[in-house]
Coordinates of C-alpha atoms in Angstrom, one line a residue:
Chain W
X5 CA 81.3 99.8 68.7
X6 CA 80.4 99.3 72.3
X7 CA 76.8 100.6 72.5
X8 CA 76.2 100.1 76.2
X9 CA 79.3 102.2 77.0
X10 CA 78.3 104.8 74.4
X11 CA 74.8 105.0 75.8
X12 CA 76.0 105.4 79.4
X13 CA 78.5 108.0 78.4
X14 CA 75.9 110.0 76.5
X15 CA 73.7 109.9 79.6
X16 CA 76.7 111.3 81.6
X17 CA 77.3 114.0 79.1
X18 CA 73.7 115.1 79.0
X19 CA 73.6 115.2 82.8
X20 CA 76.8 117.3 83.0
X21 CA 75.5 119.6 80.3
X22 CA 72.5 120.2 82.5
X23 CA 74.9 120.9 85.4
X24 CA 76.8 123.3 83.2
X25 CA 73.5 125.1 82.3
X26 CA 72.6 125.4 85.9
X27 CA 76.2 126.6 86.8
X28 CA 76.2 129.2 83.9
X29 CA 73.1 130.9 85.4
X30 CA 74.9 131.3 88.7
X31 CA 78.3 132.4 87.2
X32 CA 78.1 136.2 87.1
X33 CA 81.3 137.6 88.7
X34 CA 85.0 136.8 88.2
X35 CA 84.9 135.2 91.7
X36 CA 82.1 132.8 90.5
X37 CA 84.1 132.0 87.4
X38 CA 87.5 131.3 89.0
X39 CA 86.4 129.9 92.4
X40 CA 82.7 129.0 92.2
X41 CA 82.1 132.1 94.4
X42 CA 84.2 130.6 97.2
X43 CA 81.1 128.9 98.6
X44 CA 81.9 125.2 98.4
X45 CA 81.9 123.1 101.6
X46 CA 84.9 121.1 102.7
X47 CA 83.2 117.8 101.8
X48 CA 82.4 119.0 98.2
X49 CA 85.9 120.4 97.7
X50 CA 87.4 117.2 99.2
X51 CA 85.6 115.1 96.7
X52 CA 86.7 117.4 93.9
X53 CA 90.3 117.2 95.0
X54 CA 90.1 113.4 95.3
X55 CA 88.5 113.4 91.8
X56 CA 91.5 115.3 90.4
X57 CA 93.9 112.8 91.9
X58 CA 92.0 109.6 91.1
X59 CA 92.3 110.2 87.3
X60 CA 92.1 107.7 84.5
X61 CA 95.9 107.5 84.7
X62 CA 95.8 106.3 88.3
X63 CA 92.8 104.1 87.9
X64 CA 94.0 102.3 84.7
X65 CA 97.7 102.9 85.2
X66 CA 98.2 101.8 88.8
X67 CA 96.0 98.7 88.5
X68 CA 97.9 97.8 85.3
X69 CA 101.2 98.2 87.2
X70 CA 100.0 96.0 90.0
X71 CA 98.8 93.4 87.4
X72 CA 102.3 93.4 85.8
X73 CA 104.7 93.9 88.8
X74 CA 102.5 93.6 91.9
X75 CA 103.8 95.6 94.8
X76 CA 105.6 98.2 92.7
X77 CA 102.2 99.6 91.7
X78 CA 101.6 100.4 95.4
X79 CA 104.7 102.5 95.6
X80 CA 103.3 105.0 93.1
X81 CA 100.0 105.1 94.9
X82 CA 101.7 105.8 98.3
X83 CA 103.8 108.6 96.8
X84 CA 100.8 110.5 95.6
X85 CA 98.9 109.9 98.9
X86 CA 101.8 110.9 101.2
X87 CA 101.9 114.3 99.7
X88 CA 98.4 115.2 101.0
X89 CA 99.1 115.3 104.8
X90 CA 102.1 117.6 104.0
X91 CA 100.0 119.9 101.9
X92 CA 97.5 120.1 104.8
X93 CA 100.2 120.8 107.4
X94 CA 102.2 123.3 105.4
X95 CA 100.3 125.1 102.8
X96 CA 96.5 124.6 102.6
X97 CA 95.4 127.1 105.2
X98 CA 98.0 129.8 104.4
X99 CA 97.2 129.5 100.7
X100 CA 93.5 130.1 101.5
X101 CA 94.2 133.0 103.8
X102 CA 96.5 134.8 101.4
X103 CA 95.1 134.1 97.9
X104 CA 92.0 134.9 95.9
X105 CA 92.0 133.2 92.5
X106 CA 95.4 131.7 91.6
X107 CA 98.5 130.7 93.6
X108 CA 100.4 133.6 91.9
X109 CA 98.2 135.8 94.2
X110 CA 100.1 134.3 97.1
X111 CA 103.6 134.4 95.7
X112 CA 103.1 138.0 94.6
X113 CA 101.4 139.1 97.8
X114 CA 104.3 141.3 99.0
X115 CA 106.5 141.1 95.9
X116 CA 106.5 143.1 92.7
X117 CA 103.4 142.1 90.7
X118 CA 104.7 142.1 87.1
X119 CA 107.8 139.9 87.2
X120 CA 106.3 137.4 89.8
X121 CA 103.0 137.1 88.0
X122 CA 104.8 136.6 84.6
X123 CA 107.0 133.8 86.0
X124 CA 104.1 132.1 87.9
X125 CA 101.8 132.3 84.9
X126 CA 104.6 130.8 82.8
X127 CA 105.1 128.0 85.3
X128 CA 101.3 127.4 85.5
X129 CA 100.9 127.3 81.7
X130 CA 103.9 124.9 81.2
X131 CA 102.6 122.5 83.8
X132 CA 99.0 122.7 82.7
X133 CA 99.7 122.3 79.0
X134 CA 102.1 119.4 79.4
X135 CA 99.6 117.6 81.7
X136 CA 96.8 118.5 79.3
X137 CA 98.7 117.0 76.3
X138 CA 99.5 113.8 78.3
X139 CA 95.8 113.5 79.2
X140 CA 94.6 114.2 75.7
X141 CA 96.8 111.6 74.1
X142 CA 95.9 109.0 76.7
X143 CA 92.2 110.0 76.3
X144 CA 92.3 109.6 72.6
X145 CA 93.8 106.2 72.7
X146 CA 91.5 105.0 75.5
X147 CA 88.3 106.3 73.8
X148 CA 89.4 104.8 70.5
X149 CA 89.6 101.4 72.2
X150 CA 86.6 101.6 74.5
X151 CA 84.1 103.2 72.1
X152 CA 85.5 102.3 68.7
X153 CA 85.6 106.0 67.5
X154 CA 88.6 107.3 65.7
X155 CA 91.5 109.1 67.5
X156 CA 90.8 112.4 65.7
X157 CA 87.1 112.5 66.8
X158 CA 88.0 111.3 70.3
X159 CA 90.5 114.2 70.9
X160 CA 88.1 116.7 69.3
X161 CA 85.2 115.5 71.4
X162 CA 87.3 115.8 74.7
X163 CA 88.5 119.3 73.6
X164 CA 85.1 120.6 72.7
X165 CA 83.3 119.4 75.8
X166 CA 86.2 120.7 78.0
X167 CA 85.9 124.2 76.5
X168 CA 82.1 124.1 76.8
X169 CA 82.1 123.2 80.6
X170 CA 84.7 125.8 81.4
X171 CA 83.6 128.8 79.3
X172 CA 79.9 128.4 80.3
X173 CA 80.0 127.0 83.8
X174 CA 83.4 128.1 85.1
X175 CA 84.7 126.6 88.3
X176 CA 81.2 125.7 89.5
X177 CA 80.5 123.4 86.6
X178 CA 84.1 122.1 86.5
X179 CA 83.9 121.2 90.2
X180 CA 80.5 119.5 90.0
X181 CA 81.5 117.5 86.9
X182 CA 84.6 116.4 89.0
X183 CA 82.4 115.6 92.1
X184 CA 79.9 113.5 90.1
X185 CA 82.7 111.6 88.4
X186 CA 84.5 111.0 91.7
X187 CA 81.4 109.5 93.3
X188 CA 80.8 107.3 90.2
X189 CA 84.4 106.1 90.2
X190 CA 84.5 105.4 93.9
X191 CA 81.2 103.5 93.7
X192 CA 82.3 101.6 90.6
X193 CA 85.6 100.6 92.1
X194 CA 84.0 99.6 95.4
X195 CA 81.7 97.3 93.5
X196 CA 84.6 95.8 91.6
X197 CA 86.7 95.2 94.8
X198 CA 83.6 93.7 96.6
X199 CA 83.1 91.2 93.7
X200 CA 86.7 90.3 93.7
X201 CA 86.7 89.7 97.4
X202 CA 83.5 87.7 97.1
X203 CA 85.2 85.5 94.4
X204 CA 88.0 84.7 97.0
X205 CA 85.6 84.1 99.9
X206 CA 86.4 87.5 101.4
X207 CA 90.0 86.4 102.3
X208 CA 92.8 88.6 101.0
X209 CA 95.2 85.8 101.9
X210 CA 93.4 83.5 99.5
X211 CA 93.5 86.3 96.8
X212 CA 97.2 86.8 97.3
X213 CA 97.8 83.1 97.3
X214 CA 96.0 82.5 94.0
X215 CA 97.7 85.6 92.5
X216 CA 101.2 84.4 93.4
X217 CA 100.4 80.9 92.2
X218 CA 99.4 82.0 88.6
X219 CA 101.7 85.1 88.2
X220 CA 104.9 84.5 86.2
X221 CA 107.0 86.3 88.9
X222 CA 105.5 84.1 91.7
X223 CA 105.8 85.4 95.2
X224 CA 108.1 88.3 94.0
X225 CA 105.0 90.3 93.3
X226 CA 104.4 90.6 97.1
X227 CA 107.6 92.6 97.6
X228 CA 109.2 95.7 96.0
X229 CA 110.8 94.9 92.6
X230 CA 113.2 96.9 90.5
X231 CA 111.2 100.2 90.5
X232 CA 113.1 101.9 93.3
X233 CA 116.3 99.9 93.6
X234 CA 118.6 103.0 93.4
X235 CA 118.3 105.1 96.6
X236 CA 118.9 108.4 94.8
X237 CA 116.2 107.6 92.3
X238 CA 113.9 106.4 95.1
X239 CA 114.3 109.7 97.1
X240 CA 114.0 111.8 93.9
X241 CA 110.8 110.1 92.8
X242 CA 109.4 110.4 96.3
X243 CA 110.2 114.1 96.5
X244 CA 108.8 114.7 93.0
X245 CA 105.5 112.9 93.8
X246 CA 105.1 114.5 97.2
X247 CA 105.9 118.1 96.3
X248 CA 104.8 117.9 92.7
X249 CA 101.2 117.5 93.8
X250 CA 101.7 120.7 95.9
X251 CA 102.8 122.5 92.7
X252 CA 100.0 121.6 90.4
X253 CA 98.1 124.8 89.6
X254 CA 94.7 123.1 89.1
X255 CA 95.0 121.5 92.5
X256 CA 96.2 124.7 94.3
X257 CA 93.3 126.6 92.7
X258 CA 90.8 124.3 94.5
X259 CA 91.8 125.8 97.8
X260 CA 90.2 129.1 96.8
X261 CA 86.8 127.5 96.2
X262 CA 86.0 127.1 99.9
X263 CA 84.8 129.9 102.2
X264 CA 87.8 130.0 104.7
X265 CA 90.8 128.2 106.1
X266 CA 88.7 125.9 108.2
X267 CA 86.9 124.5 105.2
X268 CA 90.2 124.3 103.3
X269 CA 91.5 122.2 106.2
X270 CA 88.4 119.9 106.1
X271 CA 88.6 119.5 102.4
X272 CA 92.1 118.0 102.6
X273 CA 91.0 115.6 105.4
X274 CA 88.1 114.3 103.2
X275 CA 90.3 114.2 100.1
X276 CA 93.0 112.2 101.9
X277 CA 90.4 109.8 103.1
X278 CA 88.9 109.3 99.6
X279 CA 92.2 109.0 97.9
X280 CA 93.5 106.5 100.5
X281 CA 90.3 104.4 100.3
X282 CA 90.5 104.4 96.5
X283 CA 94.1 103.1 96.5
X284 CA 93.3 100.4 99.0
X285 CA 90.6 99.3 96.6
X286 CA 93.1 99.3 93.8
X287 CA 95.3 96.8 95.6
X288 CA 92.3 94.4 95.5
X289 CA 91.5 95.3 91.9
X290 CA 95.1 94.9 90.7
X291 CA 95.8 91.6 92.5
X292 CA 92.3 90.2 91.8
X293 CA 92.8 90.9 88.1
X294 CA 96.0 88.8 88.1
X295 CA 93.8 85.8 88.7
X296 CA 90.4 86.8 87.2
X297 CA 91.7 88.5 84.0
X298 CA 95.2 87.0 83.7
X299 CA 94.1 83.4 83.6
X300 CA 91.2 84.0 81.3
X301 CA 92.1 83.3 77.6
X302 CA 89.1 85.4 76.4
X303 CA 91.0 88.6 77.5
X304 CA 94.1 87.7 75.5
X305 CA 94.7 87.9 71.7
X306 CA 96.3 85.2 69.6
X307 CA 99.9 86.1 70.7
X308 CA 98.9 86.0 74.4
X309 CA 99.0 89.7 75.0
X310 CA 96.2 91.5 76.9
X311 CA 93.6 92.8 74.4
X312 CA 93.9 96.6 74.1
X313 CA 97.2 96.7 76.0
X314 CA 98.2 96.6 79.6
X315 CA 96.1 99.6 80.6
X316 CA 92.9 97.8 79.9
X317 CA 93.2 95.5 82.9
X318 CA 90.7 97.3 85.1
X319 CA 88.2 97.5 82.2
X320 CA 88.5 93.7 81.5
X321 CA 88.0 93.1 85.2
X322 CA 84.9 95.2 85.1
X323 CA 83.5 92.8 82.5
X324 CA 84.6 89.7 84.5
X325 CA 82.8 90.8 87.6
X326 CA 79.8 92.7 86.3
X327 CA 79.2 91.7 82.7
X328 CA 78.7 94.0 79.7
X329 CA 76.4 96.4 81.5
X330 CA 79.1 97.1 84.2
X331 CA 81.8 97.2 81.5
X332 CA 79.8 100.0 79.8
X333 CA 79.5 101.8 83.1
X334 CA 83.3 101.6 83.9
X335 CA 84.2 102.7 80.3
X336 CA 81.8 105.7 80.6
X337 CA 83.4 106.5 84.0
X338 CA 86.9 106.3 82.5
X339 CA 85.9 108.8 79.8
X340 CA 84.2 111.0 82.3
X341 CA 87.3 111.0 84.5
X342 CA 89.4 112.4 81.6
X343 CA 86.8 115.1 80.8
X344 CA 86.7 116.2 84.4
X345 CA 90.5 116.4 84.8
X346 CA 91.1 118.3 81.6
X347 CA 88.4 120.8 82.4
X348 CA 90.2 121.7 85.7
X349 CA 93.5 122.0 83.8
X350 CA 92.0 124.2 81.2
X351 CA 90.5 126.5 83.8
X352 CA 93.8 126.8 85.7
X353 CA 95.7 127.6 82.5
X354 CA 93.0 130.1 81.5
X355 CA 93.0 131.9 84.8
X356 CA 96.8 132.3 84.6
X357 CA 96.3 134.1 81.3
X358 CA 93.3 136.2 82.3
X359 CA 93.9 136.9 85.9
X360 CA 97.7 136.9 86.2
X361 CA 98.8 138.1 82.7
X362 CA 95.8 140.2 81.5
X363 CA 94.3 141.7 84.6
X364 CA 97.4 142.1 86.8
X365 CA 100.3 142.6 84.4
X366 CA 98.8 144.2 81.2
X367 CA 96.0 146.2 82.7
X368 CA 97.7 146.7 86.1
X369 CA 94.6 145.8 88.0
X370 CA 92.4 148.3 86.1
X371 CA 90.4 145.7 84.1
X372 CA 86.7 145.3 85.0
X373 CA 85.4 141.9 86.0
X374 CA 83.5 141.6 82.7
X375 CA 86.7 142.2 80.7
X376 CA 88.6 139.8 82.8
X377 CA 86.0 137.1 82.3
X378 CA 85.8 137.7 78.6
X379 CA 89.6 137.2 78.4
X380 CA 89.4 134.0 80.5
X381 CA 86.8 132.6 78.1
X382 CA 88.9 133.4 75.1
X383 CA 91.9 131.9 76.8
X384 CA 90.0 128.7 77.5
X385 CA 89.1 128.5 73.8
X386 CA 92.7 129.1 72.9
X387 CA 93.9 126.4 75.3
X388 CA 91.3 124.0 74.0
X389 CA 92.4 124.5 70.4
X390 CA 96.0 124.2 71.4
X391 CA 95.3 121.0 73.3
X392 CA 93.6 119.4 70.4
X393 CA 96.4 120.3 68.0
X394 CA 99.1 119.1 70.4
X395 CA 97.1 116.0 71.1
X396 CA 97.0 115.2 67.4
X397 CA 100.7 116.1 66.9
X398 CA 101.8 113.8 69.8
X399 CA 99.5 110.9 68.8
X400 CA 102.3 108.4 68.1
X401 CA 104.8 109.8 70.6
X402 CA 105.6 108.1 73.9
X403 CA 103.9 110.3 76.4
X404 CA 104.3 108.1 79.4
X405 CA 107.4 110.0 80.6
X406 CA 105.5 113.3 80.0
X407 CA 102.6 112.6 82.4
X408 CA 104.9 111.1 85.1
X409 CA 107.5 113.9 84.9
X410 CA 105.1 116.8 84.9
X411 CA 105.1 116.3 88.7
X412 CA 108.8 116.7 88.8
X413 CA 108.5 120.0 86.9
X414 CA 105.7 121.2 89.1
X415 CA 107.8 120.3 92.2
X416 CA 110.7 122.4 90.9
X417 CA 109.1 125.4 89.3
X418 CA 106.0 126.2 91.5
X419 CA 106.5 124.5 94.9
X420 CA 109.8 126.0 96.1
X421 CA 108.9 129.6 95.4
X422 CA 105.3 129.2 96.8
X423 CA 106.7 127.6 100.0
X424 CA 109.4 130.3 100.5
X425 CA 107.0 133.1 99.9
X426 CA 104.9 131.9 102.8
X427 CA 107.6 130.8 105.2
X428 CA 110.6 132.9 104.6
X429 CA 110.8 136.6 105.3
X430 CA 113.9 137.0 103.2
X431 CA 112.4 136.1 99.8
X432 CA 112.5 139.0 97.3
X433 CA 111.2 139.4 93.8
X434 CA 114.6 138.7 92.3
X435 CA 114.9 135.5 94.3
X436 CA 111.4 134.3 93.4
X437 CA 111.9 134.8 89.7
X438 CA 115.3 133.2 89.7
X439 CA 114.0 130.3 91.8
X440 CA 111.2 129.5 89.5
X441 CA 113.3 129.9 86.4
X442 CA 116.2 127.8 87.6
X443 CA 113.7 125.1 88.7
X444 CA 112.0 125.0 85.4
X445 CA 115.1 125.0 83.2
X446 CA 117.0 122.5 85.3
X447 CA 114.0 120.1 85.5
X448 CA 113.6 120.2 81.7
X449 CA 117.3 119.9 80.9
X450 CA 117.8 117.0 83.3
X451 CA 114.7 115.3 81.9
X452 CA 116.0 115.6 78.4
X453 CA 119.4 114.2 79.5
X454 CA 117.8 111.3 81.5
X455 CA 117.4 107.8 80.2
X456 CA 113.7 108.2 79.4
X457 CA 114.4 110.9 76.7
X458 CA 118.1 110.8 75.9
X459 CA 118.2 107.0 75.4
X460 CA 114.6 105.9 74.7
X461 CA 113.4 108.8 72.6
X462 CA 116.6 110.2 71.1
X463 CA 118.4 106.9 70.8
X464 CA 121.8 107.9 72.2
X465 CA 124.0 105.2 73.7
X466 CA 124.1 106.4 77.3
X467 CA 122.2 108.9 79.3
X468 CA 124.2 112.0 80.4
X469 CA 122.1 112.2 83.6
X470 CA 121.8 108.7 85.1
X471 CA 118.6 109.1 87.2
X472 CA 115.1 108.8 85.9
X473 CA 113.7 111.5 88.0
X474 CA 115.2 115.0 88.3
X475 CA 113.2 116.3 91.3
X476 CA 115.9 115.9 93.9
X477 CA 118.3 118.0 92.0
X478 CA 116.1 120.5 90.3
X479 CA 114.1 121.2 93.4
X480 CA 117.2 121.8 95.4
X481 CA 118.6 124.1 92.8
X482 CA 115.3 126.1 92.8
X483 CA 115.5 126.5 96.6
X484 CA 119.2 127.4 96.4
X485 CA 118.7 130.0 93.7
X486 CA 115.7 131.6 95.4
X487 CA 117.8 131.9 98.6
X488 CA 121.0 133.1 96.9
X489 CA 119.4 135.8 94.7
X490 CA 117.3 136.9 97.7
X491 CA 120.1 137.4 100.2
X492 CA 122.3 139.2 97.7
X493 CA 119.5 141.5 96.8
X494 CA 120.3 144.8 98.5
X495 CA 117.9 147.1 96.6
X496 CA 115.4 149.4 98.3
X497 CA 112.6 147.3 96.8
X498 CA 113.9 144.2 98.5
X499 CA 114.1 145.9 101.8
X500 CA 110.4 147.0 101.5
X501 CA 109.4 143.5 100.5
X502 CA 111.0 142.0 103.6
X503 CA 109.3 144.7 105.7
X504 CA 105.9 143.6 104.4
X505 CA 106.4 140.0 105.6
X506 CA 105.0 140.6 109.1
X507 CA 101.6 141.8 107.9
X508 CA 101.5 138.8 105.5
X509 CA 102.4 136.4 108.3
X510 CA 99.6 137.7 110.5
X511 CA 97.1 137.3 107.7
X512 CA 98.3 133.8 106.9
X513 CA 98.0 132.7 110.5
X514 CA 94.7 134.3 111.4
X515 CA 92.9 135.0 108.1
X516 CA 92.4 138.7 109.0
X517 CA 91.6 140.4 105.7
X518 CA 91.3 137.2 103.7
X519 CA 89.1 137.1 100.7
X520 CA 85.7 135.7 101.8
X521 CA 82.9 133.9 99.9
X522 CA 80.9 135.9 97.4
X523 CA 77.6 137.1 98.6
X524 CA 74.6 135.9 96.6
Chain L
X7 CA 96.0 146.5 108.4
X8 CA 97.6 149.6 109.9
X9 CA 101.0 149.5 111.6
X10 CA 99.2 149.9 115.0
X11 CA 97.1 146.8 114.2
X12 CA 100.2 144.9 113.4
X13 CA 101.8 145.9 116.6
X14 CA 98.8 145.1 118.8
X15 CA 98.4 141.7 117.2
X16 CA 102.1 140.8 117.6
X17 CA 102.0 141.7 121.2
X18 CA 98.7 139.9 121.9
X19 CA 99.4 136.8 124.1
X20 CA 96.8 134.8 122.3
X21 CA 98.5 135.5 119.0
X22 CA 101.9 134.5 120.4
X23 CA 100.4 131.3 121.8
X24 CA 98.7 130.6 118.4
X25 CA 102.0 130.9 116.5
X26 CA 103.8 128.7 119.0
X27 CA 101.1 126.0 119.1
X28 CA 100.7 126.0 115.3
X29 CA 104.4 125.7 114.7
X30 CA 104.6 122.8 117.2
X31 CA 101.6 121.0 115.7
X32 CA 102.5 121.5 112.1
X33 CA 106.2 120.8 112.7
X34 CA 105.6 117.5 114.6
X35 CA 103.1 116.2 112.2
X36 CA 105.1 117.1 109.1
X37 CA 108.2 115.5 110.6
X38 CA 106.2 112.4 111.5
X39 CA 104.9 112.1 107.9
X40 CA 108.3 112.6 106.4
X41 CA 109.9 110.0 108.6
X42 CA 107.2 107.5 107.9
X43 CA 107.2 108.0 104.1
X44 CA 110.9 108.4 103.5
X45 CA 111.7 105.7 106.0
X46 CA 109.5 103.5 103.8
X47 CA 111.2 104.7 100.6
X48 CA 114.7 104.0 102.0
X49 CA 113.5 100.5 103.2
X50 CA 112.3 99.8 99.6
X51 CA 115.7 101.0 98.2
X52 CA 118.0 99.3 100.7
X53 CA 116.2 96.2 102.0
X54 CA 113.3 95.1 99.8
X55 CA 113.6 91.6 101.2
X56 CA 112.4 92.8 104.6
X57 CA 109.2 93.9 103.0
X58 CA 108.9 90.7 101.1
X59 CA 109.0 88.5 104.2
X60 CA 105.9 86.5 105.0
X61 CA 103.7 88.2 107.6
X62 CA 102.4 85.1 109.4
X63 CA 103.5 82.1 107.4
X64 CA 101.1 82.8 104.6
X65 CA 101.6 84.6 101.2
X66 CA 100.6 88.0 102.5
X67 CA 103.9 90.0 103.0
X68 CA 105.0 92.4 105.6
X69 CA 105.2 95.1 102.9
X70 CA 101.5 94.7 102.1
X71 CA 100.7 95.4 105.7
X72 CA 103.1 98.4 105.8
X73 CA 101.6 99.8 102.7
X74 CA 98.0 99.6 104.1
X75 CA 99.3 101.0 107.4
X76 CA 100.8 104.1 105.7
X77 CA 97.5 104.8 104.0
X78 CA 95.7 104.6 107.3
X79 CA 98.3 106.5 109.3
X80 CA 98.3 109.3 106.7
X81 CA 94.6 109.7 107.1
X82 CA 94.8 109.5 110.9
X83 CA 97.4 112.3 110.9
X84 CA 95.2 114.6 108.9
X85 CA 92.4 113.7 111.3
X86 CA 94.5 114.6 114.4
X87 CA 95.5 117.9 112.7
X88 CA 91.9 118.9 111.9
X89 CA 90.8 118.0 115.4
X90 CA 93.5 120.0 117.1
X91 CA 93.1 123.0 114.7
X92 CA 89.4 123.1 115.2
X93 CA 89.4 122.8 118.9
X94 CA 92.6 124.5 120.0
X95 CA 94.0 126.8 117.3
X96 CA 90.7 128.3 115.9
X97 CA 89.5 129.7 119.3
X98 CA 92.9 131.4 119.8
X99 CA 92.8 132.9 116.4
X100 CA 89.1 134.0 116.8
X101 CA 90.0 135.8 120.1
X102 CA 92.9 137.6 118.4
X103 CA 90.6 138.7 115.6
X104 CA 87.9 139.9 118.0
X105 CA 90.1 141.9 120.3
X106 CA 92.5 143.4 117.8
X107 CA 90.3 144.3 114.8
X108 CA 87.6 146.4 116.4

């Protein structure tokens, strides 16, 4: 049992419960619940977006990858970062001007509500649940290691706190938990990077020199290794990371929490800055750890492996630079990170159920706000229970491929249709539904046939699909199907849908008629 | 929005200018980001040794500098966009809103 870490974590939980209580008092309408009343500033939302991206997976995973392979870790970081300017230039403002609570609002803006909302909700739930399971399993393992509590309790604890934040505090609590954690993680990582640089006399050259001197791969860690050696794989992974981020429902939802397009724009600027800064720090953390953790026998077990596995590199480094107190702090931050990210995921899944499925499809827009909020709370509870059960079921499964490839699925099922609905006059309901579905099916089928599942999980001789990432193919297919089934759609409904594009275009450009912030 | 509104907005010179300028700005910056990032990805795939070369005789490699540069340029591009949008595009859009939606 690590009592410092547990103490610090309890402090964090108490504080966030206070935040949730405060948020619960201010959460009265559906707009408060889904989008924090639309009243966040660009800076606050930027921090929350950055918080969603700098998750435990990127903090522990990317620093571990740099520790093992050096430069290849940076390739992942750059893929995630490069998506943000594109999101800003292409979709952030239009999304804010056209939507209200979920990205399905935007896709269904001039299309038939029922079929489009059904497919969008299906896409949202698939992505949110897969991401949630990956986070749950990762969280359970991590908490087991850091705090010495059993996997069962760890998963239950994450699930219960997540449901509590979302059902009581809605988006306001979810966002503030994310902001608090983002600030803590940025400060903690800054301190670690500063101490590493101090150790090397503030010379990155000295740090790289020592790292290459002690690393088994020598100077090879300063150049790209085997990660992206195949050009098709490289492009596919790049596309998946860049546009997958733009298809994550819990990220897209954040654009509705600010008052207008101008604040949405600012939030991406701040988010890109924070994410970029964080990844620059991770280079120092990862390479510093090669020397400060890798050469220290205390962090290895009898067989020479890193205690707790490769993902614990950043945690060991925290102890090396700041002692047990700082180790406790970083452990608590890692736990907090998981909580904040799963809360956002649960909220986006719940809003797909309550807003898209219940209010718009089942009740055809006739549900009162109170009814809609009640359904969203029940949906959150349902998603929480499902996440705990799936987390326990998948405990011993290899979930690494799951978390990485959720992005490929998001890039294929959500992004193409969202993009076309905003930029292409010709998109019709039939095209949107077929585009989403073909993206989802092809991404999952290609994933199953890829080496990660077909060979590593199902133990077949050879993969039927040779590339590790399907995004290039499944995304292209989604775009192609959406186009094909739209241009061949000669129905009267399709004609009307194309006719409504101009009004949508004007609103997306100017914000005339856009949903504003709630009045309090 | 009534059909008359739609027509008056579409004919408004400021709206036409807004659309033109926005397309130009968004298109140029998107293209720049795509070229930078996918250029980098292709370099990684086809010529990793270029990135592995020493920067100035020391251990620090060219690739490390390129990686840091991509982070900084990404941030700079979002900064350019926000600056132009706040100072050039927003006034245009505000004028259209004021004049056409009374």
